[in-house]
XYZ file of C-alpha atoms in Angstrom:
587
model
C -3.233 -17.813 -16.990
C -5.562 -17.039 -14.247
C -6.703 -19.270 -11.408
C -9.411 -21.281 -12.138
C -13.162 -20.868 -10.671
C -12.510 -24.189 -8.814
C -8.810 -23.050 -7.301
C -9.984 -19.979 -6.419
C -13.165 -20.977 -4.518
C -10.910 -23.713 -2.617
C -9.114 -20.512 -1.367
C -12.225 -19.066 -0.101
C -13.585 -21.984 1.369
C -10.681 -23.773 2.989
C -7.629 -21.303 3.129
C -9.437 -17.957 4.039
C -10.935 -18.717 7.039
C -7.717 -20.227 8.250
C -5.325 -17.341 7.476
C -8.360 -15.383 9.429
C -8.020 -17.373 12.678
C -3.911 -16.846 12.636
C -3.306 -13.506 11.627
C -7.318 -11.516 12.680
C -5.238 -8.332 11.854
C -3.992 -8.649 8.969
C -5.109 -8.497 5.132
C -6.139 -11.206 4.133
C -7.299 -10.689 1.199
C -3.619 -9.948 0.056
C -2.567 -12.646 1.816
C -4.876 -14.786 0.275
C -4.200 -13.901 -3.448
C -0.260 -13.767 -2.692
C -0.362 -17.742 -1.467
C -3.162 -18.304 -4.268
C -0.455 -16.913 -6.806
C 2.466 -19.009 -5.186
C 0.295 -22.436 -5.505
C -1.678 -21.708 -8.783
C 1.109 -23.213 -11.071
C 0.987 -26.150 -9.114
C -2.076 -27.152 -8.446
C -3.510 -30.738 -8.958
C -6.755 -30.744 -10.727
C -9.138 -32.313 -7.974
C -7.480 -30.773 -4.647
C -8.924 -33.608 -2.988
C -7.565 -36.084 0.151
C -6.153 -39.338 -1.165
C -7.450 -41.916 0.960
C -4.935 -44.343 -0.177
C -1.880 -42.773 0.975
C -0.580 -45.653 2.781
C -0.705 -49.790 2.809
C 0.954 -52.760 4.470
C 4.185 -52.431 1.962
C 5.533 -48.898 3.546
C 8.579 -49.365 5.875
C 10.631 -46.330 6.065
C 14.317 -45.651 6.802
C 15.533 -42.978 8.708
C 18.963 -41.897 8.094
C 21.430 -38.720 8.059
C 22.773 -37.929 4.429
C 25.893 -39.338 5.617
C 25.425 -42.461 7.978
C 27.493 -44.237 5.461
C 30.536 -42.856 3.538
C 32.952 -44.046 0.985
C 36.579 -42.929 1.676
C 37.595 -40.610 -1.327
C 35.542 -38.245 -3.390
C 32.173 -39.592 -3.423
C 29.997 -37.711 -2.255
C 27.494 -39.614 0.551
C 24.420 -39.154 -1.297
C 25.720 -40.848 -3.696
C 26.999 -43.444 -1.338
C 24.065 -44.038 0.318
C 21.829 -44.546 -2.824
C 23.745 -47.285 -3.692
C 23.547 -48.853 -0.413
C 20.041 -48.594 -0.539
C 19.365 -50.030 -4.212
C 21.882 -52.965 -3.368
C 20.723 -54.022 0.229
C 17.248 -52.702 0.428
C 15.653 -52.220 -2.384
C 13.173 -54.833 -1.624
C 13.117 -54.253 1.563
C 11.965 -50.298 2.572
C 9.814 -48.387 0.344
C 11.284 -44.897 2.017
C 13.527 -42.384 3.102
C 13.454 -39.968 5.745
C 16.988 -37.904 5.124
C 17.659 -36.110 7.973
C 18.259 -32.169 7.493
C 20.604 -32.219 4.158
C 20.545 -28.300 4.094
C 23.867 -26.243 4.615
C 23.984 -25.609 9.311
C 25.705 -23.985 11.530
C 25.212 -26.710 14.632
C 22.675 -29.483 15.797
C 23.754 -31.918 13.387
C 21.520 -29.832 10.378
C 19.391 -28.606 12.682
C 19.995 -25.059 12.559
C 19.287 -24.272 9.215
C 21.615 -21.554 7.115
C 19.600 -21.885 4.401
C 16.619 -24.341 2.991
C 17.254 -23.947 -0.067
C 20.480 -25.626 -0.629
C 22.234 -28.863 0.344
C 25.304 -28.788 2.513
C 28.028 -29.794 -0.243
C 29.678 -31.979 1.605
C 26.954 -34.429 1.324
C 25.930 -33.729 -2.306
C 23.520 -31.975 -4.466
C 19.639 -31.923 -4.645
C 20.094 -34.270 -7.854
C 21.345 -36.684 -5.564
C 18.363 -36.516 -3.478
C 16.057 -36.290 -6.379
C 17.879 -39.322 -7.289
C 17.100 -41.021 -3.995
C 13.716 -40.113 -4.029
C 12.658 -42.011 -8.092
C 12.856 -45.635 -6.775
C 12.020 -44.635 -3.317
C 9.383 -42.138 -1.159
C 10.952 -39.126 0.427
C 10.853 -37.426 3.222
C 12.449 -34.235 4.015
C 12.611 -32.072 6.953
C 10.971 -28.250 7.232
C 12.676 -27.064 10.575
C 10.061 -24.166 11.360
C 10.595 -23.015 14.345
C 14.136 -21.665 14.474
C 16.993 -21.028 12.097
C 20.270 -20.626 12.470
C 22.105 -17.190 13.965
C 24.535 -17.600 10.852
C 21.300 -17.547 8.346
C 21.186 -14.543 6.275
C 17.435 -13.762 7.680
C 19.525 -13.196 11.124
C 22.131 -11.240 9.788
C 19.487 -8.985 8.508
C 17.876 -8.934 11.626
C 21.386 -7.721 13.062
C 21.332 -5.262 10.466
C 17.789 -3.759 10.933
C 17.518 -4.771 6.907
C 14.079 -6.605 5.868
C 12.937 -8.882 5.249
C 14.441 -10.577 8.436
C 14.749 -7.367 10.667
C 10.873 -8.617 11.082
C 11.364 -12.207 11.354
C 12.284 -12.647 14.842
C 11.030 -12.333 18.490
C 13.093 -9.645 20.444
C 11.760 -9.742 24.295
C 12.606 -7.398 26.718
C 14.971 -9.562 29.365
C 12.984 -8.376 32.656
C 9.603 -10.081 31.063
C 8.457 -13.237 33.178
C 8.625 -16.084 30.805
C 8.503 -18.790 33.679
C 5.375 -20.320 32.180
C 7.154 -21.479 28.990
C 7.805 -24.865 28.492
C 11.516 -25.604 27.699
C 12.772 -28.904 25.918
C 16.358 -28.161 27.229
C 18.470 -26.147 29.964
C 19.751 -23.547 28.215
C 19.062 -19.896 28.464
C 14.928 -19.337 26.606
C 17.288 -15.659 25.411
C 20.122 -14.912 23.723
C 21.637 -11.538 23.642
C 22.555 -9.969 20.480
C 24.223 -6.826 19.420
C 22.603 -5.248 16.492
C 22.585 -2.027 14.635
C 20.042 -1.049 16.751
C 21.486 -1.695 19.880
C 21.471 -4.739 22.199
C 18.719 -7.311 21.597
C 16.975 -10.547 23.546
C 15.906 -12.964 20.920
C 13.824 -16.075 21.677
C 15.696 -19.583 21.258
C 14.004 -22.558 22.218
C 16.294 -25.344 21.415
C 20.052 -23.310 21.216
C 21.910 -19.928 21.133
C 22.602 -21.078 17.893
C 19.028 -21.432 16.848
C 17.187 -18.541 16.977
C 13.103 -18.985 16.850
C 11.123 -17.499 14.144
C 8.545 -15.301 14.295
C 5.213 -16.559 12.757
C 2.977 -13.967 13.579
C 4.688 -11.968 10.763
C 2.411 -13.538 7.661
C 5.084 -12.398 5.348
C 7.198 -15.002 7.501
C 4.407 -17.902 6.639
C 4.954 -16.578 2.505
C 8.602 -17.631 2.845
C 8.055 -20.679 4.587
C 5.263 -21.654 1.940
C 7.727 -20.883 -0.578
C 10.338 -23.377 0.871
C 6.998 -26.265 1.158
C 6.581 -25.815 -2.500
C 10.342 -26.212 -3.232
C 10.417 -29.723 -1.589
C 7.446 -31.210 -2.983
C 6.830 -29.691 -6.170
C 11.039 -29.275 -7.458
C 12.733 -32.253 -5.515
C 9.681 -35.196 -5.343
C 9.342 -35.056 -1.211
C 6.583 -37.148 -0.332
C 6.338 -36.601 2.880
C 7.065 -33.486 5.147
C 8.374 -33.749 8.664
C 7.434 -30.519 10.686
C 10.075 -30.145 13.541
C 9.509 -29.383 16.638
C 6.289 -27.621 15.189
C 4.593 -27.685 18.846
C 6.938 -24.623 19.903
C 5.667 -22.959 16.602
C 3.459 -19.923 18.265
C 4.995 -17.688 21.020
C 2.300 -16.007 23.522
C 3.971 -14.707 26.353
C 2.432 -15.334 29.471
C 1.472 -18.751 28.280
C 3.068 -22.229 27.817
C 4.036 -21.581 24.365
C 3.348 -25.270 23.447
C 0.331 -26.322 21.578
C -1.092 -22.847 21.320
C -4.373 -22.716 19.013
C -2.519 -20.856 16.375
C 0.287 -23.777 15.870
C -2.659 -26.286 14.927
C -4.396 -23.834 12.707
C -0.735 -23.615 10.906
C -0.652 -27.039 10.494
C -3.910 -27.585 9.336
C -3.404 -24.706 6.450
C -0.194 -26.763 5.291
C -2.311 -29.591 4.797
C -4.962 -27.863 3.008
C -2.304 -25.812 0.927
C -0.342 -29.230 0.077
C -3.510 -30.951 -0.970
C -4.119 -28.375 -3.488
C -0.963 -28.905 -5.119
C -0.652 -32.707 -4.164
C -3.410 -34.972 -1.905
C -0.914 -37.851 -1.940
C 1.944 -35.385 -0.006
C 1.698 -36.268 3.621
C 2.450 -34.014 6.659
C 3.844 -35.907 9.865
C 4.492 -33.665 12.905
C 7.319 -34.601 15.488
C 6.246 -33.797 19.200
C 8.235 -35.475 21.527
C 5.691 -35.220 24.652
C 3.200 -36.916 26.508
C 0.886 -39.079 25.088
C -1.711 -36.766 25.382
C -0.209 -34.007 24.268
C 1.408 -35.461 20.935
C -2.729 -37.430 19.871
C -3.896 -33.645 19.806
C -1.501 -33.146 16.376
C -3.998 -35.044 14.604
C -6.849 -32.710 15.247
C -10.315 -33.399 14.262
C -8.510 -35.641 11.433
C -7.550 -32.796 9.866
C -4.203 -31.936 10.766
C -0.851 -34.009 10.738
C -1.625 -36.938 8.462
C 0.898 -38.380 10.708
C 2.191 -38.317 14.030
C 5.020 -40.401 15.828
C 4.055 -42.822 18.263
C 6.643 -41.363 20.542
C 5.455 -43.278 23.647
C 6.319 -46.252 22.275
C 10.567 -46.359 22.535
C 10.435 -45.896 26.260
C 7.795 -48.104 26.699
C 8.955 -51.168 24.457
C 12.381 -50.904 26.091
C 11.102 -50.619 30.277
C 8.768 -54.091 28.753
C 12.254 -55.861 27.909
C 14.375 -55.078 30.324
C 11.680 -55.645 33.470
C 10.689 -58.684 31.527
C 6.824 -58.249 31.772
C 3.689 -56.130 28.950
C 2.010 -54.184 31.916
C 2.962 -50.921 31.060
C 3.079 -51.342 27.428
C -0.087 -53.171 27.163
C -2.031 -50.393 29.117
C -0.488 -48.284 26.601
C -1.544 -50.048 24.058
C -5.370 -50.099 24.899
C -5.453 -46.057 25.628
C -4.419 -45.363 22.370
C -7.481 -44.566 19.869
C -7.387 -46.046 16.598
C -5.673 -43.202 14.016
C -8.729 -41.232 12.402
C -9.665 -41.472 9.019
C -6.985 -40.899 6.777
C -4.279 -40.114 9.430
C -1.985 -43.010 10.796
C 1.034 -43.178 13.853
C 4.224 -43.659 12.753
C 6.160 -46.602 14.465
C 9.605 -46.487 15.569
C 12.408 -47.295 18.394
C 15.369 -45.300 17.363
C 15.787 -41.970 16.197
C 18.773 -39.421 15.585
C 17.427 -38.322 18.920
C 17.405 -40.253 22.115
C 14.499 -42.097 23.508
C 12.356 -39.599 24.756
C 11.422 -39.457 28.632
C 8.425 -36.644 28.394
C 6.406 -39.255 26.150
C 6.488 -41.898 29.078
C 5.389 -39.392 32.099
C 2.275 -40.998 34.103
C 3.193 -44.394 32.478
C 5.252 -46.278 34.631
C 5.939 -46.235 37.980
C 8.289 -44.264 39.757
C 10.407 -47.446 40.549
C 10.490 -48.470 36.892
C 11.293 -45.128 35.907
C 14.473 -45.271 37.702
C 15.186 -48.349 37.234
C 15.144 -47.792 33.224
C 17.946 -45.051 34.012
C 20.134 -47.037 35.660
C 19.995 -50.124 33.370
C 21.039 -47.806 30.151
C 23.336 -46.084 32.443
C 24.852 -48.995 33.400
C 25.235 -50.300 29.507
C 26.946 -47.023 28.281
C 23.931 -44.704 28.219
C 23.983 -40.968 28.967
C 20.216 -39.174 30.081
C 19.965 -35.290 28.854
C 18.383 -32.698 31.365
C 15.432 -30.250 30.859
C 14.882 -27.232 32.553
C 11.179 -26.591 34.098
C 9.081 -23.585 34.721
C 10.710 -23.704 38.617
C 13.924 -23.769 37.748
C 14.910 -27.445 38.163
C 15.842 -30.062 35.989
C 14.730 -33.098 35.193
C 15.671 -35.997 32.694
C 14.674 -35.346 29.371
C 15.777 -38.515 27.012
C 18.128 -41.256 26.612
C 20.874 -41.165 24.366
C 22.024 -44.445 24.103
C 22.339 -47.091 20.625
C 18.760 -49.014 21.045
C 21.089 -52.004 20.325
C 23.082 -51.218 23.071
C 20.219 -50.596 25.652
C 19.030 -54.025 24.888
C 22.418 -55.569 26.710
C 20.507 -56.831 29.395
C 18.036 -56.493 31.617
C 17.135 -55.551 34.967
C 19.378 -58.444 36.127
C 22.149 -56.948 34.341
C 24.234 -57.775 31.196
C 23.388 -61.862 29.731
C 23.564 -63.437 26.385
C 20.338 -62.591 25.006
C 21.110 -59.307 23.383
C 21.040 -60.084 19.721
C 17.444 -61.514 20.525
C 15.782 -59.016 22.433
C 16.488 -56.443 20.388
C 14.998 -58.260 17.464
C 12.275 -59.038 19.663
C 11.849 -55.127 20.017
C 12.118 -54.537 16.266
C 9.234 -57.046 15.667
C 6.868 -55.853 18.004
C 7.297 -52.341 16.750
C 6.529 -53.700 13.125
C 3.349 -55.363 14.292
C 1.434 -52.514 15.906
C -0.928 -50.487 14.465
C 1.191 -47.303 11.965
C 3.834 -47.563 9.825
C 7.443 -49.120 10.725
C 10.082 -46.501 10.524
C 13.641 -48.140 10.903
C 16.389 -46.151 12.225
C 19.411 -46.954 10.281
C 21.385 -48.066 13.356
C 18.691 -50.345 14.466
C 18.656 -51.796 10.987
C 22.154 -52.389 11.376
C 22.330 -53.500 14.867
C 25.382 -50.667 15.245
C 26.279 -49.891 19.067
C 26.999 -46.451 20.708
C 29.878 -44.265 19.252
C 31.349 -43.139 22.467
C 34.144 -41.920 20.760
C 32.110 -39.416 18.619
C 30.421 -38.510 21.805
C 33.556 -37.074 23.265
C 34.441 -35.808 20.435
C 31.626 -33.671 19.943
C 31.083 -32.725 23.439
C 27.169 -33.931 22.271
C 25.328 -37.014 24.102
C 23.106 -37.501 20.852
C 26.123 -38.233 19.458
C 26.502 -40.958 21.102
C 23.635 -42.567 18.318
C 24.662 -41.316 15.313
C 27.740 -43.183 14.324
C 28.848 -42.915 10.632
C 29.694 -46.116 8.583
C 32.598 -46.275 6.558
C 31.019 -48.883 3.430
C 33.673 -50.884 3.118
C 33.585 -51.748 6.671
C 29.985 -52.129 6.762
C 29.979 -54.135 3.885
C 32.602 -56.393 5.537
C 30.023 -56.862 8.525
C 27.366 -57.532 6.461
C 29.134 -60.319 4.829
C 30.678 -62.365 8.062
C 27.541 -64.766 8.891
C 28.006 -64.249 12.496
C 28.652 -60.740 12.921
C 25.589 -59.354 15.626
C 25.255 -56.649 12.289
C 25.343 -59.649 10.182
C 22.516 -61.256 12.117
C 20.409 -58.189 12.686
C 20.094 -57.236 9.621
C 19.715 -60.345 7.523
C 16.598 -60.750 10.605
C 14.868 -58.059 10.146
C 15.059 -57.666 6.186
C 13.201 -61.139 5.878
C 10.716 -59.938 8.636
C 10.198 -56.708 6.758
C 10.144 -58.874 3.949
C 7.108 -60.918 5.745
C 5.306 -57.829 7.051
C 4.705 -56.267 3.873
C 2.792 -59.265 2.610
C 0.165 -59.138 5.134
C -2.461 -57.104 4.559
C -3.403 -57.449 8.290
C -0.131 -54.891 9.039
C -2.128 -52.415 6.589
C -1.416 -49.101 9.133
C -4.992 -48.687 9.852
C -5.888 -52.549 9.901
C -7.766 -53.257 13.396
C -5.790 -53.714 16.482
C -7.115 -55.342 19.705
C -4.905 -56.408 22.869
C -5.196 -59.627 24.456
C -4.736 -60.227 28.327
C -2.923 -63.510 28.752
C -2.305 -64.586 32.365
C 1.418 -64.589 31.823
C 2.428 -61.006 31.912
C 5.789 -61.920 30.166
C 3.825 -62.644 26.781
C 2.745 -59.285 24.864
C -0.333 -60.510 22.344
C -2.602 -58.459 20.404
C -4.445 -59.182 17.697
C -4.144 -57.804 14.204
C -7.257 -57.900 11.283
C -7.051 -56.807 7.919
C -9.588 -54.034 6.651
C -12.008 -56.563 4.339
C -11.451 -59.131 7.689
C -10.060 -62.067 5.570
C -6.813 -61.937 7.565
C -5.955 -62.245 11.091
C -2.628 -61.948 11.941
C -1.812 -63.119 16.348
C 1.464 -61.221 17.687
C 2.867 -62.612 19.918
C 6.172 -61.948 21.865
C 8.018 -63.005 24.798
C 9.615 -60.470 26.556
C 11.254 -62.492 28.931
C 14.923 -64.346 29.080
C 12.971 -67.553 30.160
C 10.729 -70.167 27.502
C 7.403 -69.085 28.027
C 3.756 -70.993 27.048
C 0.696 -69.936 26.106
C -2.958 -72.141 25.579
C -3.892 -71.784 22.042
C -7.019 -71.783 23.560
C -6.654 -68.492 24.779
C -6.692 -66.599 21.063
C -9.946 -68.547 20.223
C -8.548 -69.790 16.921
C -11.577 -70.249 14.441
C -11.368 -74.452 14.035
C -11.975 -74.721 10.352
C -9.197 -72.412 9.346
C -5.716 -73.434 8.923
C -3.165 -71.551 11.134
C 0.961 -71.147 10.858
C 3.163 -69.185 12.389
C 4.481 -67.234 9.624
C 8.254 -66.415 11.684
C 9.200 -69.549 12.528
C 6.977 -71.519 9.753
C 5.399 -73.716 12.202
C 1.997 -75.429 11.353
C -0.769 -74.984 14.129
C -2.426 -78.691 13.850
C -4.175 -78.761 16.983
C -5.670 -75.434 18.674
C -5.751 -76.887 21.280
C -2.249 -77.580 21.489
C -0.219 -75.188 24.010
C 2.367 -72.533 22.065
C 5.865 -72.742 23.217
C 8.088 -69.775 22.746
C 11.864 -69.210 23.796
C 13.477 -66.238 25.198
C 12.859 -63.201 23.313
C 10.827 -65.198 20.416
C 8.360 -63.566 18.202
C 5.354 -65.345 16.266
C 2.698 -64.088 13.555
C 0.413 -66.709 13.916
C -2.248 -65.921 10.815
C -5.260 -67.885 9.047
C -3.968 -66.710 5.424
C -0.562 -66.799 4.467
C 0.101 -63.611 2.573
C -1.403 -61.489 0.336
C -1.094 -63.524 -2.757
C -2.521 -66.940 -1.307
């Protein structure tokens, strides 16, 4: 069957010109009809954005394949599908799995091949199986592969396709201009068939960048795209590390024109096979930097609010919203049909790049020692002059929320709750780390056994154990978790948490309170957040929210009745309150 009139004029109007701008030298009319032929038994019959991809009910998880095991045979796909249908079913709505494919190093990270799962976790009916009662996301790792993939062994070999798929540089060439996100070498020497080779690798000399100004490279990649969404059910698809996508040398090789134009022809391929698939790029950088992945709205749908850990965390341990609140009010709404994505905790560490020009030299510091000094470790980065400078954290969030600037106290179980709430109350969509769902503390141990500080945050739960935690009423996992599953719970009832609902900070005297203000999209629903970042009781004039006198209000946390607005609001250490006018969607 031949493309239809419609398909085919969506590839003149919307791919074409794209493939034009990347690859001005090649022919694209082949190009064009090979990716036309590749989509064409997939394609939805409109093409068109879904505006709706998104409400107040989506909380995701983020978790490795096997964060939780069950001693024996089972594999931990399996495993972890039952863990989510028993304990939060009603709770998330879904999954981020981190890399599941078959890797050579980086915890999945260096990709052998995309088209497989490692077996040790499971099989792609597992995930499939994940992804019916809940929305997945998977990771494409674009940039690099790994030096044990068969494309690289080709490429050793001088055999195609992958003799072509790489970026061989001669080792003299001055690539001090290039941004680096670690310390390692930018080349890796390689014997091939052909002699001694320098190929480019950004992150490892294990993970050897790709070459995207080959379009044949962009076919394959497609290819893989198409596999995720259209054969396993991914909803959602995480680009990594997609701002070192385009090499230039002589230039930064970050957030070159080229890498947005790729991501903005993934969309527009993906929404001709599926406009409810969303595309959410991962950036760690600055601010800046990372709000230019959303283009003219026509980019990532997505983009992590990567800012946000390092920020949240120098708020509770200095005890005062400064920083964060200046944050806050620099940060544009999302565009139409594009949204942040909240979170804490990653797999990662808490980035340092994202927080550079917002805080203070002092605070900066300061925010290293304190994790330091509760069993944190801080990775390096190498810049263009040949020093290095912190890069991220690698610590358990839980963990980093021992104390404060004062030191260790009693107030950890709080604060860190505190944390979790205020990241489920901004503007985006929550995105839980498993280990922050589960209040679990740094694995030291794996650490050193690894020889790998992000290890130190990616601690694997035996179920039986966990289970045992999760059923002792006063374990801190116990506690955590039973927390922040009723304020999830909560959350997804209000449709002023919608991910695009307005969001507008309030400047209360009392720099230990964080408010803002949250309003639903048809304005029925205003939602107050308030939090108290401090290890003393705190009050605030009800005064100052100008609460409308003929509505009823109620803190929907704690359950408290507002009778008199003029009344003054006390909060204790570390408390939380959603003080709304309506009290869910249903009422």
């Amino acid at each position: 069957m031949s493309p239809s009139n419609q398909l085919v004029n969506s590839f003149e109007s919307r791919i074409k010109p794209l493939l034009e701008v990347i690859y001005p030298e090649a022919d694209i009319e082949q190009l064009a009809a090979h990716l036309l032929q590749l989509l064409h038994p997939h394609c939805s019959d409109s093409g068109e954005e879904n505006p709706d991809k998104w409400n107040e009910q989506q909380i995701l998880l983020i978790t490795y394949g096997d964060s939780i095991y069950r001693q024996g045979d089972q594999k931990p796909l399996v495993t972890l599908k039952q863990f989510l249908e028993h304990y939060l079913q009603d709770t998330i709505t879904g999954v981020h799995i981190l890399p599941v494919c078959p890797y050579s190093s980086d915890d999945g990270f260096a990709i052998i091949d995309y088209l497989q799962v490692n077996p040790e976790l499971g099989s792609w009916e597992d995930i499939k199986s994940i992804a019916q009662p809940f929305d997945l996301m998977l990771d494409l790792v674009l940039n690099h592969v790994s030096s044990k993939s068969a494309w690289f062994e080709q490429f050793k070999q001088g055999l195609k396709p992958g003799c072509n798929y790489f970026i061989d540089v001669d080792p003299t060439t001055d690539l001090s201009q290039v941004v680096r996100p670690r310390s390692s070498p930018l080349l890796v020497k390689v014997d091939t068939v052909n002699g001694e080779k320098h190929v480019w690798a950004t992150f490892s000399d294990d993970q050897i960048d790709v070459n995207f100004a080959n379009p044949d490279l962009l076919v394959e990649y497609v290819k893989i795209l198409l596999f995720y969404v259209v054969n396993i059910g991914a909803n959602y698809i995480r680009l990594d590390a997609v701002g070192y996508l385009w090499k230039c040398i002589g230039s930064s090789c970050i957030h070159l024109p080229e890498t947005h134009v790729l991501i903005r022809l993934m969309r527009e391929l993906l929404q001709l096979v599926d406009p409810g698939v969303v595309i959410i790029t991962e950036t760690n950088v600055p601010n800046r930097e990372n709000l230019s992945y959303f283009g003219n709205g026509n980019e990532a749908h997505i983009i992590y609010n990567f800012s946000l850990p390092p920020l949240l965390l120098n708020a509770l341990l200095q005890g005062k919203s400064e920083h964060l609140k200046t944050w806050m009010m620099s940060m544009p709404p999302a565009p139409m049909g594009c949204a942040y994505l909240n979170f804490t905790a990653s797999h990662d560490g808490i980035g340092l790049r994202p927080a550079e020009g917002l805080l203070s030299d002092d605070e900066y510091e300061t925010l290293l020692e304190c994790v330091t000094q509760f069993g944190g470790e801080i990775s390096y980065r190498r810049q263009p002059d040949g020093t290095e400078s912190p890069y991220e954290i690698n610590i358990a969030l839980f963990d980093a929320m021992k104390g404060t600037v004062k030191g260790e106290d009693k107030w950890q179980i709080q604060r860190f709750i505190c944390s979790q709430t205020i990241m489920m109350s901004l503007e985006g969509i929550p995105a839980f780390y498993i280990h922050s769902l589960l209040g679990t503390g740094s694995d030291r141990a794996l650490m050193q056994q690894t020889g790998r500080k992000r290890s130190i945050n990616r601690h694997r739960w035996d179920i039986e154990e966990l289970e045992r935690e999760l059923e002792q009423v006063n374990s801190p996992h116990a506690i955590v978790f039973r927390e922040l599953s009723r304020l999830i719970q909560i959350r997804r009832l209000q449709q002023a948490f919608h991910p695009n609902a307005t969001q507008y900070t309030l400047h209360p005297s009392n720099q230990a309170l964080l408010v803002f203000w949250r309003q639903s999209m048809k304005r029925d629903q205003s939602i107050f957040s308030i939090h108290n970042l401090s290890d003393k009781p705190q009050t605030l004039p009800l005064l100052k929210l100008n609460l409308i006198a003929t509505d009823k209000w109620y803190d929907l946390i704690s359950g408290q009745n507002i009778s008199d607005i003029h009344d003054t609001f006390k909060l204790q250490p570390y408390q939380s309150a959603w003080i709304t006018n309506k009290f869910g969607k249903d009422s």
